[in-house]
Structures are given as C-alpha cells and as structure tokens.
Amino acid sequence: MLKIAHIDVYYGDLQALWDVSLMVEEGEIVTLVGSNGAGKSTLMNTIAGLLKVRAGSIEFHGIRLDSLPAHSIVEHGISMVPEGRRIFPQMSVLENLEMGASIHAARKMRQKTLKEIYEVFPILGERAKQRAGTLSGGEQQMLAIGRALMSQPKGLLIDEMSLGLSPLVVQELSRVIQSINKANNLTIFVVEQDVPLALSMAHRGYVIENGRIIDQGDAKSLLCSARIKEAYLGTA
Amino acid sequence: MEIVCQTMANGLLVGALYGLVALGFALLMGVMKFLNTAHGTFIILGGYLSYWILELWGIDPFLSLPLVVMAMFLIGIVFYKLALSPLLKLPNIGMRINTSMLITFGSIWVLDNTMTLLWTPDVRSIMTSYTGQTLKLLGIRFSLTGLGGVGVAVLVALALYFILSGTYFGKHIRAATQDAVAASLCGINVQRTYLFSCGIAIALAGVAGMVVVSTYSISSTAGIGWLSSAFVVMVLAGEGNINAIIPAGMLLGLIESAGLLVVGVSYRQAIALIVFIIVLMIKPQGLFAKKEYGS
C-alpha cells in the first residue's frame, strides 16, 4: 500500500505541490489526472525519489521512502516507467531489460522474469539483440514497461504512457497493464493526460489542479462527473 | 629489408604501449564522458610508484604491478570524489566534457609540481637484469621489456572488455552515461558506479606507467606527451570504442615507424599529430568506428 500524506514539493523556491495526500491500496490501479503543469509528473518523480519533499511523508508497505535516493526506492519494491520512456538507446533490448533487474533480489530471478515479460510482449523477445534506439515508439514503451517490471516490483508507477503513441498501441498497452495488475496483484499508479483512457483503466482516480488534489473517487463516477467532463472531455 | 622489419616490429611494441596508455583515458572519455587531460600525469605517477617500489624494496616492476594497481585505484577514487563527482550535477554531457577538461588541466599542474617536490625533476628509469635484453624471432629482435609490455597491454584490454560487456557493473557504467536518471530508476547507484570506474581508469594509467618506466624513462613533467598519444589513439579507435583501443595503438605505432624510416627520428611526434589531424578531417568518428544506425 502506497500512502502519501500531506506532502509539499518545491523546485528551488517555487512550490509545485501543496499538501498532497493520496492512497493506493494493494492490487489497485489508481490514476492521477490533470492538465499540463498541474503537478502530475512532479508527484511521480517525488515518489520515485528524484525530487525531495519539503514536508509530509511517503510510505510504501509501512516503510518511509521520502528521504531515500532513487536507486534504493527500487529496492523497496517501487519501480517507475518514466515519462518519455527513457530507454538506453545504445544498448540492446535484452541489455535494457537486464538493467531493470539491477537490484540483487531481482538479479537472481531474472531469467524467469525475462520469460514472463517475453510472454507479455513477444516483440521484445524477437528483437532482443536489436539496439533499443531503433525500436518504434510503441515498442520502446513496451520495453520501458518491461524494464520496470524486471525489478519484480510490488508497486508500479507509470508516467504518461500514451504520449506520442497511436490509439491502437495505447489500447494494447492498457490491456496488458490491466492483466498484469490482475495476474500479479500489482499495485499500479498511473499519471495520464488522456483522461478517458486513464479512467477506463483504473479502479479509482484523483484529480490534480495547480498542485492540489481537488477531487477523487471511483473511476466510473469520476468519468461521469460534470467537472471532469467540462475540464477534460469537452462534452459539458 | 631487415631494417624495415626491425623498425616495424619496434613499432608494434611501441604501439601496444600507446594502446595501453590510451585505455584508461578512453574509458573515462568514451564511456563516462569525463575528458581527463591529467591522464598522462597519472601515468607518470604510476611510473614513480613502480620506480620507488623497486628502489626501496627491490621488487621487480612486473611483480609489483598489483600493488601499483591498488594504490592507483585508491588515488582514482579520491580524484573522482574531489574533482569529478561535482560535475554530475551539470545539466548536460557537453558541459561535463568541457568542465572536466578544465578541472583536470588544473590538476596537471598540481600533480606535476607535487611530484617535482617529492621526487625532484630528475629523469628516472628502471634497470633490471633483463633490461636491454632481446629475443630473436625470425631474424628480428624484440626487447624483453617491450614484449612484457605487449603482454600486459593485451591482458589488461581483455580484462576491461570482459568487465564492460560481460558484467553487470560494466553495463551499469554504460547505462549511467546514456541516461543517469533512467539508470537510477533501475536501481543503479550512479555515484558508486562512476566512483569505481574512475578508480579503474586511474589504475589503468598506473599499469601504463609501470610499462613506461620499464621500457623508457619518466620525469615529473612528461605526462603531457603521453596524453597526446592517448588522444591520438582514442581518435583513431573512435570515441567510446574501447575494444579497438589496442589495435588502434598498434596501428599508430606502425604508422610512426613507417614515418621514421622515411623522414627520420626527429619528426616522431609530428607524425602522430599529422595522423590525428587527417583522421579528424576524413573520418572524425574514428577509423574503427562501427556504422551508426537508427536514432
């Protein structure tokens, strides 16, 4: 269970998050939606340890994460698919996946995890030897997700998965994520600009605006709420 | 004919040493993107360590190599902590290369003068029972220390190749340089990875220093000359192409020897620098560079 309580985050003197609290239960898919610059990626990067909180706390399965560096947060079971995918372009697909299994616990299991990931994304198996920079955008996103799963996480953070991908690929990816969530009881926290997509994947959702959580609830009811319709779907 | 063969054979031996000299430099520049202009100076420091271990304790330089490697590794770690690690905060790789060039250039003067104070500006070289002895093969003479140098160079290059492409640690170095943020999100401790690899790079300078002091001589300010050899070899091999460093060094040695036969000894350095300029003009990605594909 991921529990974020009353965090404030700054870029230098500029406050980006105000008193943000949210909760993701074990095995749940929760999404955070909001417009550009609302603070979605800031929150993601803070959980992953790339940004520090000035106040408040972040806990995962009862362990405080908010003062740890990014690489040790992976060891506590949280793995992130970063915005823009950020695969290692000069390394092969297989080496990229191996990098995902860098922590000790995951290294021992890596052959087994690798097989599971090739089952989910067969194209990665076919292109194992190919340089990752030569993959298409959709394949790179699959690789980024696969790499994040290689560390055998208990919680997965996904930042802007749909960015720059065709609707067909996005549909396929969201199906895969839902099935991984069911099969492994994986806790998933998704940040997404594509609000209908995010709310169709998730169980629950939060709405962020100007660095503050302004709404939350069941994904279906959020999708129907007048406010969301007006702000993000343009169908008031 | 005999003199041609003999000169070429010498070129090969010297070339292996050029490769060895360039290895640590190319590791820091090609893989981690730190341009260490003090590399030649660290080679001299390694040479002094070998020299003093022989003078004080009578241990043969080839046997004391592990000791020198360990000492230089630790020096490399301190060097990284003091001089290079702050550069990771810079926003892009270009600034890291430029700033590291300035910082390491400053380090040259600190190290040079420290060595002059400690060990005087005298030229030092190592005399052992086998110094100057040769082995005759197919009518060509090979110096024993030169052959030892080749052996060390090849072994060290193979070890480095294995570390970089075969181990998790080596892949972590490459991953961290391609995208440090993504690497840390994979659970890679970027600072620690760089710390160790800088230690390895300076240890490689120590190995080269041992061979330099055994086959040639050293003085406290001779580092810059070896730096320029390292530069030329790295450009021949192609930046980041560590596996081609030893072959590229041997190629440079051969070109130099061929040049010596034609124009004479006094143009030795000029030949290397002309090769450097020609390669930069014609094939700046390096003679041994693989064809780039994709993005």
XYZ file of C-alpha atoms in Angstrom:
531
model
C 0.000 0.000 0.000
C 1.319 3.369 -1.087
C 0.421 6.189 1.256
C 1.240 9.814 0.544
C 0.435 12.196 3.371
C 0.398 15.985 3.173
C 3.477 16.480 1.008
C 4.815 19.838 -0.162
C 7.336 19.783 -3.018
C 9.398 22.692 -4.325
C 11.576 23.404 -7.351
C 14.007 25.780 -5.691
C 11.742 28.447 -4.198
C 8.829 27.557 -6.422
C 6.213 25.392 -4.765
C 4.838 22.729 -7.114
C 2.735 20.545 -4.791
C 0.602 21.774 -1.905
C -0.451 19.411 0.859
C -0.999 16.449 -1.473
C -2.368 13.283 0.101
C -3.394 10.122 -1.644
C -3.525 6.390 -1.168
C -3.136 3.381 -3.436
C -4.288 0.107 -1.906
C -2.542 -3.173 -2.650
C -3.592 -4.589 -6.024
C -5.352 -1.428 -7.049
C -4.934 0.662 -10.197
C -5.199 4.322 -9.276
C -4.814 7.194 -11.685
C -3.962 10.827 -11.252
C -5.380 13.066 -13.943
C -4.929 16.736 -14.603
C -3.836 19.175 -17.232
C -0.314 20.086 -18.305
C 1.731 21.554 -15.495
C -0.751 20.576 -12.806
C 1.927 18.659 -10.925
C 1.322 15.090 -12.078
C 4.873 14.268 -13.103
C 6.214 16.187 -10.118
C 4.318 13.841 -7.831
C 5.569 10.796 -9.757
C 9.179 11.937 -9.607
C 8.819 12.641 -5.907
C 7.583 9.128 -5.179
C 10.445 7.690 -7.272
C 12.974 9.686 -5.252
C 14.072 12.085 -7.988
C 12.626 15.051 -6.060
C 12.607 15.609 -2.321
C 9.603 16.527 -0.183
C 9.840 19.631 1.983
C 7.014 18.458 4.261
C 4.851 15.365 4.641
C 5.660 11.709 4.134
C 5.567 8.888 1.587
C 5.184 5.314 2.821
C 5.141 2.025 0.973
C 4.102 -1.058 2.958
C 4.879 0.881 6.114
C 8.396 1.962 5.117
C 9.217 5.666 4.805
C 10.553 6.401 1.320
C 10.705 10.179 1.261
C 14.317 10.566 2.334
C 15.770 7.754 0.211
C 17.687 8.204 -3.066
C 16.026 6.934 -6.264
C 18.098 3.774 -6.566
C 17.186 2.499 -3.114
C 13.488 3.127 -3.651
C 13.636 0.435 -6.349
C 14.940 -1.950 -3.700
C 11.868 -1.237 -1.609
C 9.640 -2.536 -4.378
C 8.639 0.550 -6.333
C 9.554 0.826 -9.964
C 8.759 3.639 -12.387
C 8.130 3.806 -16.120
C 9.359 7.357 -16.721
C 7.787 9.939 -18.971
C 9.319 9.802 -22.446
C 10.280 6.124 -21.838
C 13.984 6.882 -21.333
C 15.268 3.543 -22.529
C 19.034 3.182 -23.035
C 19.224 3.802 -26.799
C 22.753 2.416 -27.398
C 22.103 -0.844 -25.563
C 20.318 -3.894 -26.916
C 16.740 -4.666 -25.918
C 17.988 -7.529 -23.775
C 20.583 -5.337 -22.040
C 17.886 -2.755 -21.311
C 15.806 -5.438 -19.644
C 18.833 -6.688 -17.719
C 19.389 -3.167 -16.408
C 15.866 -3.322 -14.999
C 16.990 -6.279 -12.891
C 19.931 -4.450 -11.354
C 18.938 -4.832 -7.709
C 20.190 -8.001 -6.035
C 16.841 -9.621 -5.313
C 15.794 -9.277 -8.953
C 19.108 -10.432 -10.410
C 18.653 -13.976 -9.154
C 15.196 -14.287 -10.703
C 15.999 -12.514 -13.944
C 15.747 -15.494 -16.321
C 12.275 -16.280 -15.022
C 11.127 -12.653 -15.100
C 12.543 -12.259 -18.587
C 10.491 -15.205 -19.815
C 7.336 -13.724 -18.325
C 7.993 -10.374 -19.998
C 8.646 -12.022 -23.371
C 5.271 -13.737 -22.968
C 3.537 -10.430 -22.365
C 5.479 -8.577 -25.088
C 6.611 -11.193 -27.656
C 8.072 -8.463 -29.878
C 10.744 -7.760 -27.234
C 11.838 -11.386 -27.430
C 12.054 -11.229 -31.212
C 14.145 -8.061 -31.051
C 16.281 -8.993 -28.049
C 19.576 -8.370 -29.872
C 18.464 -5.186 -31.624
C 19.639 -1.804 -30.425
C 16.852 -0.222 -28.364
C 17.140 3.160 -30.094
C 15.947 1.562 -33.330
C 12.599 0.397 -31.900
C 9.356 2.171 -32.756
C 7.717 4.401 -30.143
C 5.224 1.731 -29.111
C 7.927 -0.914 -28.832
C 10.062 1.450 -26.768
C 7.146 1.961 -24.394
C 6.763 -1.821 -24.091
C 10.478 -2.022 -23.359
C 10.201 0.700 -20.719
C 7.345 -1.165 -19.040
C 9.209 -4.460 -19.342
C 12.354 -2.914 -17.849
C 10.368 -1.563 -14.895
C 8.846 -4.999 -14.315
C 12.267 -6.691 -14.322
C 12.924 -5.467 -10.785
C 9.944 -7.550 -9.596
C 8.184 -4.523 -8.134
C 5.244 -4.579 -5.780
C 4.231 -1.128 -6.937
C 4.492 0.237 -10.465
C 4.412 3.935 -11.339
C 3.608 4.812 -14.957
C 4.143 8.371 -16.140
C 2.335 9.469 -19.330
C 2.228 6.129 -21.035
C 0.145 7.235 -24.035
C 2.292 10.204 -25.051
C 3.008 10.145 -28.789
C 1.593 6.665 -29.398
C -1.152 5.551 -31.762
C -4.562 4.765 -30.209
C -4.221 1.110 -31.194
C -0.903 0.725 -29.348
C -2.284 2.584 -26.333
C -5.257 0.226 -26.186
C -2.964 -2.796 -26.304
C -0.728 -1.385 -23.562
C -3.630 -0.578 -21.263
C -4.983 -4.090 -21.738
C -1.593 -5.524 -20.810
C -1.346 -3.349 -17.723
C -4.773 -4.369 -16.526
C -3.891 -8.039 -16.994
C -0.573 -7.697 -15.137
C -2.439 -5.990 -12.327
C -4.871 -8.897 -12.057
C -2.343 -11.693 -12.517
C 0.306 -10.437 -10.059
C -1.856 -8.358 -7.744
C 0.454 -5.499 -8.647
C -0.265 -2.061 -7.208
C -0.263 0.445 -10.061
C -0.294 4.234 -10.006
C -0.793 5.887 -13.383
C -0.379 9.511 -14.379
C -2.044 10.296 -17.655
C -3.117 13.223 -19.794
C -5.585 11.109 -21.707
C -8.337 11.277 -19.101
C -10.850 8.820 -20.626
C -8.091 6.262 -21.127
C -6.811 6.671 -17.578
C -10.241 6.396 -16.000
C -11.161 3.369 -18.103
C -8.021 1.533 -16.910
C -8.190 2.483 -13.258
C -10.287 1.494 -10.277
C -10.068 4.893 -8.636
C -8.838 8.315 -9.606
C -7.612 11.614 -8.230
C -7.806 14.972 -9.967
C -4.949 17.428 -9.541
C -5.030 21.118 -10.397
C -2.340 23.720 -9.732
C -0.506 21.341 -7.425
C -3.506 20.493 -5.269
C -5.759 17.438 -5.220
C -9.229 18.808 -5.956
C -11.305 15.705 -6.473
C -11.193 11.959 -6.015
C -13.391 8.924 -6.280
C -14.383 5.825 -8.109
C -13.111 5.843 -11.728
C -16.585 5.363 -13.193
C -18.171 8.126 -11.189
C -15.281 10.485 -11.952
C -15.780 9.806 -15.630
C -19.385 10.889 -15.255
C -18.730 13.893 -13.047
C -19.699 17.208 -14.549
C -16.421 18.824 -13.575
C -14.280 16.271 -15.407
C -16.499 16.419 -18.449
C -16.220 20.149 -18.611
C -12.491 20.402 -17.945
C -11.013 17.448 -19.805
C -13.521 15.841 -22.113
C -15.028 18.967 -23.606
C -18.540 17.481 -23.515
C -20.314 19.521 -20.852
C 64.755 -5.197 -45.723
C 65.939 -6.253 -42.312
C 65.876 -2.723 -41.016
C 62.325 -2.288 -42.279
C 61.149 -5.434 -40.466
C 63.023 -4.430 -37.340
C 61.526 -0.934 -37.313
C 58.034 -2.297 -37.881
C 58.476 -4.803 -35.041
C 59.545 -1.959 -32.768
C 56.521 -0.014 -33.970
C 54.256 -2.854 -32.920
C 55.766 -2.971 -29.427
C 55.559 0.794 -29.001
C 52.047 0.695 -30.458
C 50.847 -1.764 -27.836
C 52.127 0.657 -25.225
C 50.269 3.527 -26.940
C 47.115 1.433 -26.695
C 47.733 0.727 -23.026
C 48.338 4.415 -22.407
C 45.016 5.262 -24.054
C 42.851 2.624 -22.329
C 42.026 4.458 -19.106
C 41.710 7.743 -20.934
C 39.230 6.228 -23.384
C 37.276 4.629 -20.536
C 36.788 7.979 -18.814
C 36.072 9.890 -22.024
C 34.282 7.380 -24.208
C 32.156 5.680 -21.609
C 31.774 8.188 -18.780
C 32.287 11.454 -20.708
C 34.968 12.915 -18.475
C 37.835 14.347 -20.519
C 40.761 13.636 -18.237
C 43.671 15.712 -19.512
C 45.625 14.659 -16.412
C 45.708 11.051 -17.642
C 49.323 11.304 -18.801
C 50.271 12.774 -15.448
C 48.666 9.840 -13.650
C 50.718 7.542 -15.902
C 53.856 9.270 -14.641
C 52.630 8.925 -11.066
C 52.144 5.191 -11.649
C 55.660 5.047 -13.083
C 57.077 6.696 -9.962
C 55.267 4.180 -7.753
C 56.850 1.300 -9.707
C 60.225 3.002 -9.588
C 60.194 3.591 -5.841
C 58.898 0.145 -5.012
C 61.908 -1.242 -6.901
C 64.374 1.235 -5.370
C 63.166 0.884 -1.771
C 62.083 -2.741 -1.549
C 63.723 -4.291 -4.598
C 60.501 -5.661 -6.017
C 60.505 -6.141 -9.800
C 58.097 -3.731 -11.547
C 56.188 -6.531 -13.289
C 55.721 -8.269 -9.934
C 54.769 -5.139 -8.019
C 52.078 -4.338 -10.584
C 49.158 -5.463 -8.368
C 50.418 -3.118 -5.653
C 50.632 -0.198 -8.072
C 47.188 -1.007 -9.447
C 45.656 -0.993 -5.972
C 47.350 2.264 -4.972
C 46.323 3.963 -8.218
C 42.763 2.674 -7.846
C 42.538 4.399 -4.464
C 44.083 7.565 -5.882
C 41.488 7.418 -8.651
C 38.701 7.201 -6.101
C 39.998 10.244 -4.241
C 40.431 12.080 -7.562
C 36.836 11.275 -8.502
C 35.481 12.453 -5.146
C 37.419 15.713 -5.220
C 37.436 16.686 -8.871
C 34.896 14.825 -10.979
C 31.840 13.907 -8.915
C 30.555 17.516 -8.653
C 30.286 17.535 -12.472
C 27.423 15.024 -12.430
C 25.174 17.902 -11.352
C 25.762 19.706 -14.659
C 22.673 19.722 -16.883
C 24.188 18.057 -19.937
C 27.007 15.862 -21.181
C 28.638 18.625 -23.235
C 29.143 20.760 -20.158
C 30.501 17.737 -18.318
C 33.149 17.191 -21.007
C 34.149 20.863 -21.140
C 34.280 21.393 -17.402
C 36.131 18.154 -16.740
C 38.746 19.280 -19.273
C 39.336 22.497 -17.308
C 39.406 20.836 -13.910
C 41.755 18.054 -14.949
C 44.001 20.542 -16.745
C 44.368 22.348 -13.442
C 45.090 19.023 -11.744
C 48.057 18.512 -14.074
C 49.914 21.452 -12.541
C 49.101 20.381 -9.006
C 50.266 16.823 -9.663
C 53.316 17.816 -11.720
C 54.590 20.187 -9.060
C 53.826 17.796 -6.233
C 55.833 15.105 -7.998
C 58.699 17.514 -8.670
C 58.780 18.478 -4.980
C 58.625 14.863 -3.815
C 60.953 13.214 -6.312
C 62.939 16.032 -7.977
C 62.775 16.767 -11.720
C 65.405 14.084 -12.475
C 64.697 11.633 -15.261
C 64.193 8.147 -13.817
C 64.244 4.789 -15.459
C 64.298 1.247 -14.224
C 67.298 -1.021 -14.641
C 66.714 -4.707 -14.093
C 68.709 -7.783 -15.064
C 66.679 -8.167 -18.242
C 66.616 -4.516 -19.296
C 68.091 -4.188 -22.766
C 67.967 -7.928 -23.419
C 66.316 -9.072 -26.595
C 64.659 -12.116 -28.007
C 65.443 -13.045 -31.595
C 62.500 -14.276 -33.640
C 62.708 -14.805 -37.433
C 65.749 -12.598 -37.526
C 64.003 -9.743 -35.743
C 64.963 -8.561 -32.285
C 62.252 -7.910 -29.708
C 63.163 -6.260 -26.416
C 62.063 -8.301 -23.404
C 60.530 -5.337 -21.594
C 58.716 -4.396 -24.796
C 57.261 -7.890 -25.111
C 56.293 -7.792 -21.439
C 54.524 -4.509 -22.162
C 52.600 -6.056 -25.033
C 51.568 -8.967 -22.827
C 50.357 -6.641 -20.089
C 48.512 -4.433 -22.604
C 46.661 -7.334 -24.186
C 45.747 -8.913 -20.835
C 44.500 -5.623 -19.414
C 42.494 -4.837 -22.553
C 40.853 -8.275 -22.463
C 40.002 -7.855 -18.787
C 38.485 -4.452 -19.453
C 36.500 -5.804 -22.403
C 35.127 -8.563 -20.211
C 34.191 -6.147 -17.438
C 32.425 -3.689 -19.750
C 30.455 -6.092 -21.878
C 30.088 -9.135 -19.658
C 29.367 -7.918 -16.147
C 26.520 -6.030 -14.580
C 28.994 -3.435 -13.374
C 30.206 -2.701 -16.900
C 26.691 -2.392 -18.225
C 25.822 -0.099 -15.326
C 28.601 2.262 -16.398
C 27.219 2.403 -19.955
C 23.628 2.769 -18.774
C 24.514 5.575 -16.351
C 26.211 7.551 -19.106
C 23.363 7.105 -21.586
C 20.745 8.244 -19.083
C 21.690 8.759 -15.446
C 18.103 9.332 -14.318
C 16.795 6.218 -16.034
C 19.711 4.276 -14.551
C 18.868 5.357 -11.019
C 15.229 4.402 -11.660
C 16.527 0.908 -12.486
C 18.086 0.751 -9.027
C 21.614 1.564 -10.213
C 23.686 3.602 -7.783
C 25.118 6.003 -10.343
C 27.574 7.722 -7.984
C 29.074 4.446 -6.807
C 29.312 3.081 -10.352
C 31.215 6.164 -11.504
C 33.402 6.112 -8.416
C 34.614 2.567 -9.126
C 35.054 3.095 -12.833
C 37.140 6.203 -12.256
C 39.243 4.089 -9.905
C 39.674 1.556 -12.714
C 40.626 4.254 -15.237
C 43.358 5.650 -12.985
C 44.532 2.132 -12.139
C 44.914 1.589 -15.904
C 47.073 4.713 -16.005
C 49.186 3.073 -13.298
C 49.639 -0.070 -15.405
C 50.729 2.070 -18.343
C 53.116 3.961 -16.047
C 54.784 0.741 -14.993
C 55.425 -0.226 -18.615
C 56.603 3.291 -19.495
C 59.158 3.395 -16.692
C 60.351 -0.134 -17.531
C 60.777 0.449 -21.260
C 61.522 4.172 -21.413
C 62.001 6.718 -18.666
C 59.875 9.182 -16.751
C 60.235 12.666 -15.396
C 57.779 14.651 -13.355
C 56.511 16.781 -16.257
C 56.442 14.171 -19.037
C 52.719 13.474 -18.670
C 51.544 15.805 -21.423
C 53.437 13.865 -24.096
C 51.712 10.630 -23.141
C 48.396 12.463 -23.019
C 48.790 13.432 -26.654
C 49.457 9.800 -27.610
C 46.343 8.774 -25.707
C 44.326 11.419 -27.550
C 45.527 10.283 -30.968
C 44.814 6.624 -30.215
C 41.335 7.396 -28.926
C 40.506 9.359 -32.071
C 41.836 6.530 -34.259
C 39.732 3.990 -32.404
C 36.630 6.143 -32.293
C 35.217 7.659 -29.125
C 33.555 5.047 -26.953
C 35.025 2.170 -28.932
C 37.140 0.699 -26.133
C 37.622 -2.650 -27.858
C 39.530 -1.019 -30.716
C 41.984 0.854 -28.494
C 44.839 -1.678 -28.539
C 44.590 -2.311 -32.313
C 44.438 1.460 -32.859
C 47.530 1.928 -30.682
C 49.399 -0.707 -32.693
C 48.331 0.976 -35.922
C 49.697 4.278 -34.652
C 52.950 2.555 -33.689
C 53.274 1.098 -37.181
C 52.491 4.400 -38.905
C 55.042 6.145 -36.711
C 57.702 3.556 -37.518
C 56.986 3.776 -41.216
C 57.292 7.546 -40.912
C 60.586 7.212 -39.035
C 62.069 5.201 -41.902
C 61.058 7.887 -44.352
C 61.651 11.180 -42.553
C 63.806 10.368 -39.524
C 63.525 10.261 -35.747
C 63.178 13.967 -35.074
C 59.677 14.020 -36.564
C 58.257 11.317 -34.306
C 55.669 13.490 -32.518
C 54.784 15.321 -35.716
C 53.822 12.072 -37.416
C 51.353 11.177 -34.661
C 49.798 14.614 -34.723
C 49.505 14.619 -38.518
C 47.698 11.268 -38.308
C 45.445 12.831 -35.657
C 44.546 15.761 -37.915
C 43.999 13.624 -41.006
C 41.685 11.242 -39.159
C 39.704 14.136 -37.683
C 39.314 15.624 -41.153
C 38.423 12.461 -43.033
C 36.730 10.184 -40.521
C 36.073 12.044 -37.243
C 34.052 9.152 -35.815
C 37.260 7.081 -35.789
C 38.827 4.550 -38.143
C 37.485 1.609 -36.184
C 34.042 3.074 -35.514
C 31.083 0.873 -36.258
C 28.487 2.209 -38.633
C 25.803 4.103 -36.733
C 22.236 3.170 -37.391
C 18.899 4.328 -36.006
C 18.499 7.267 -33.661
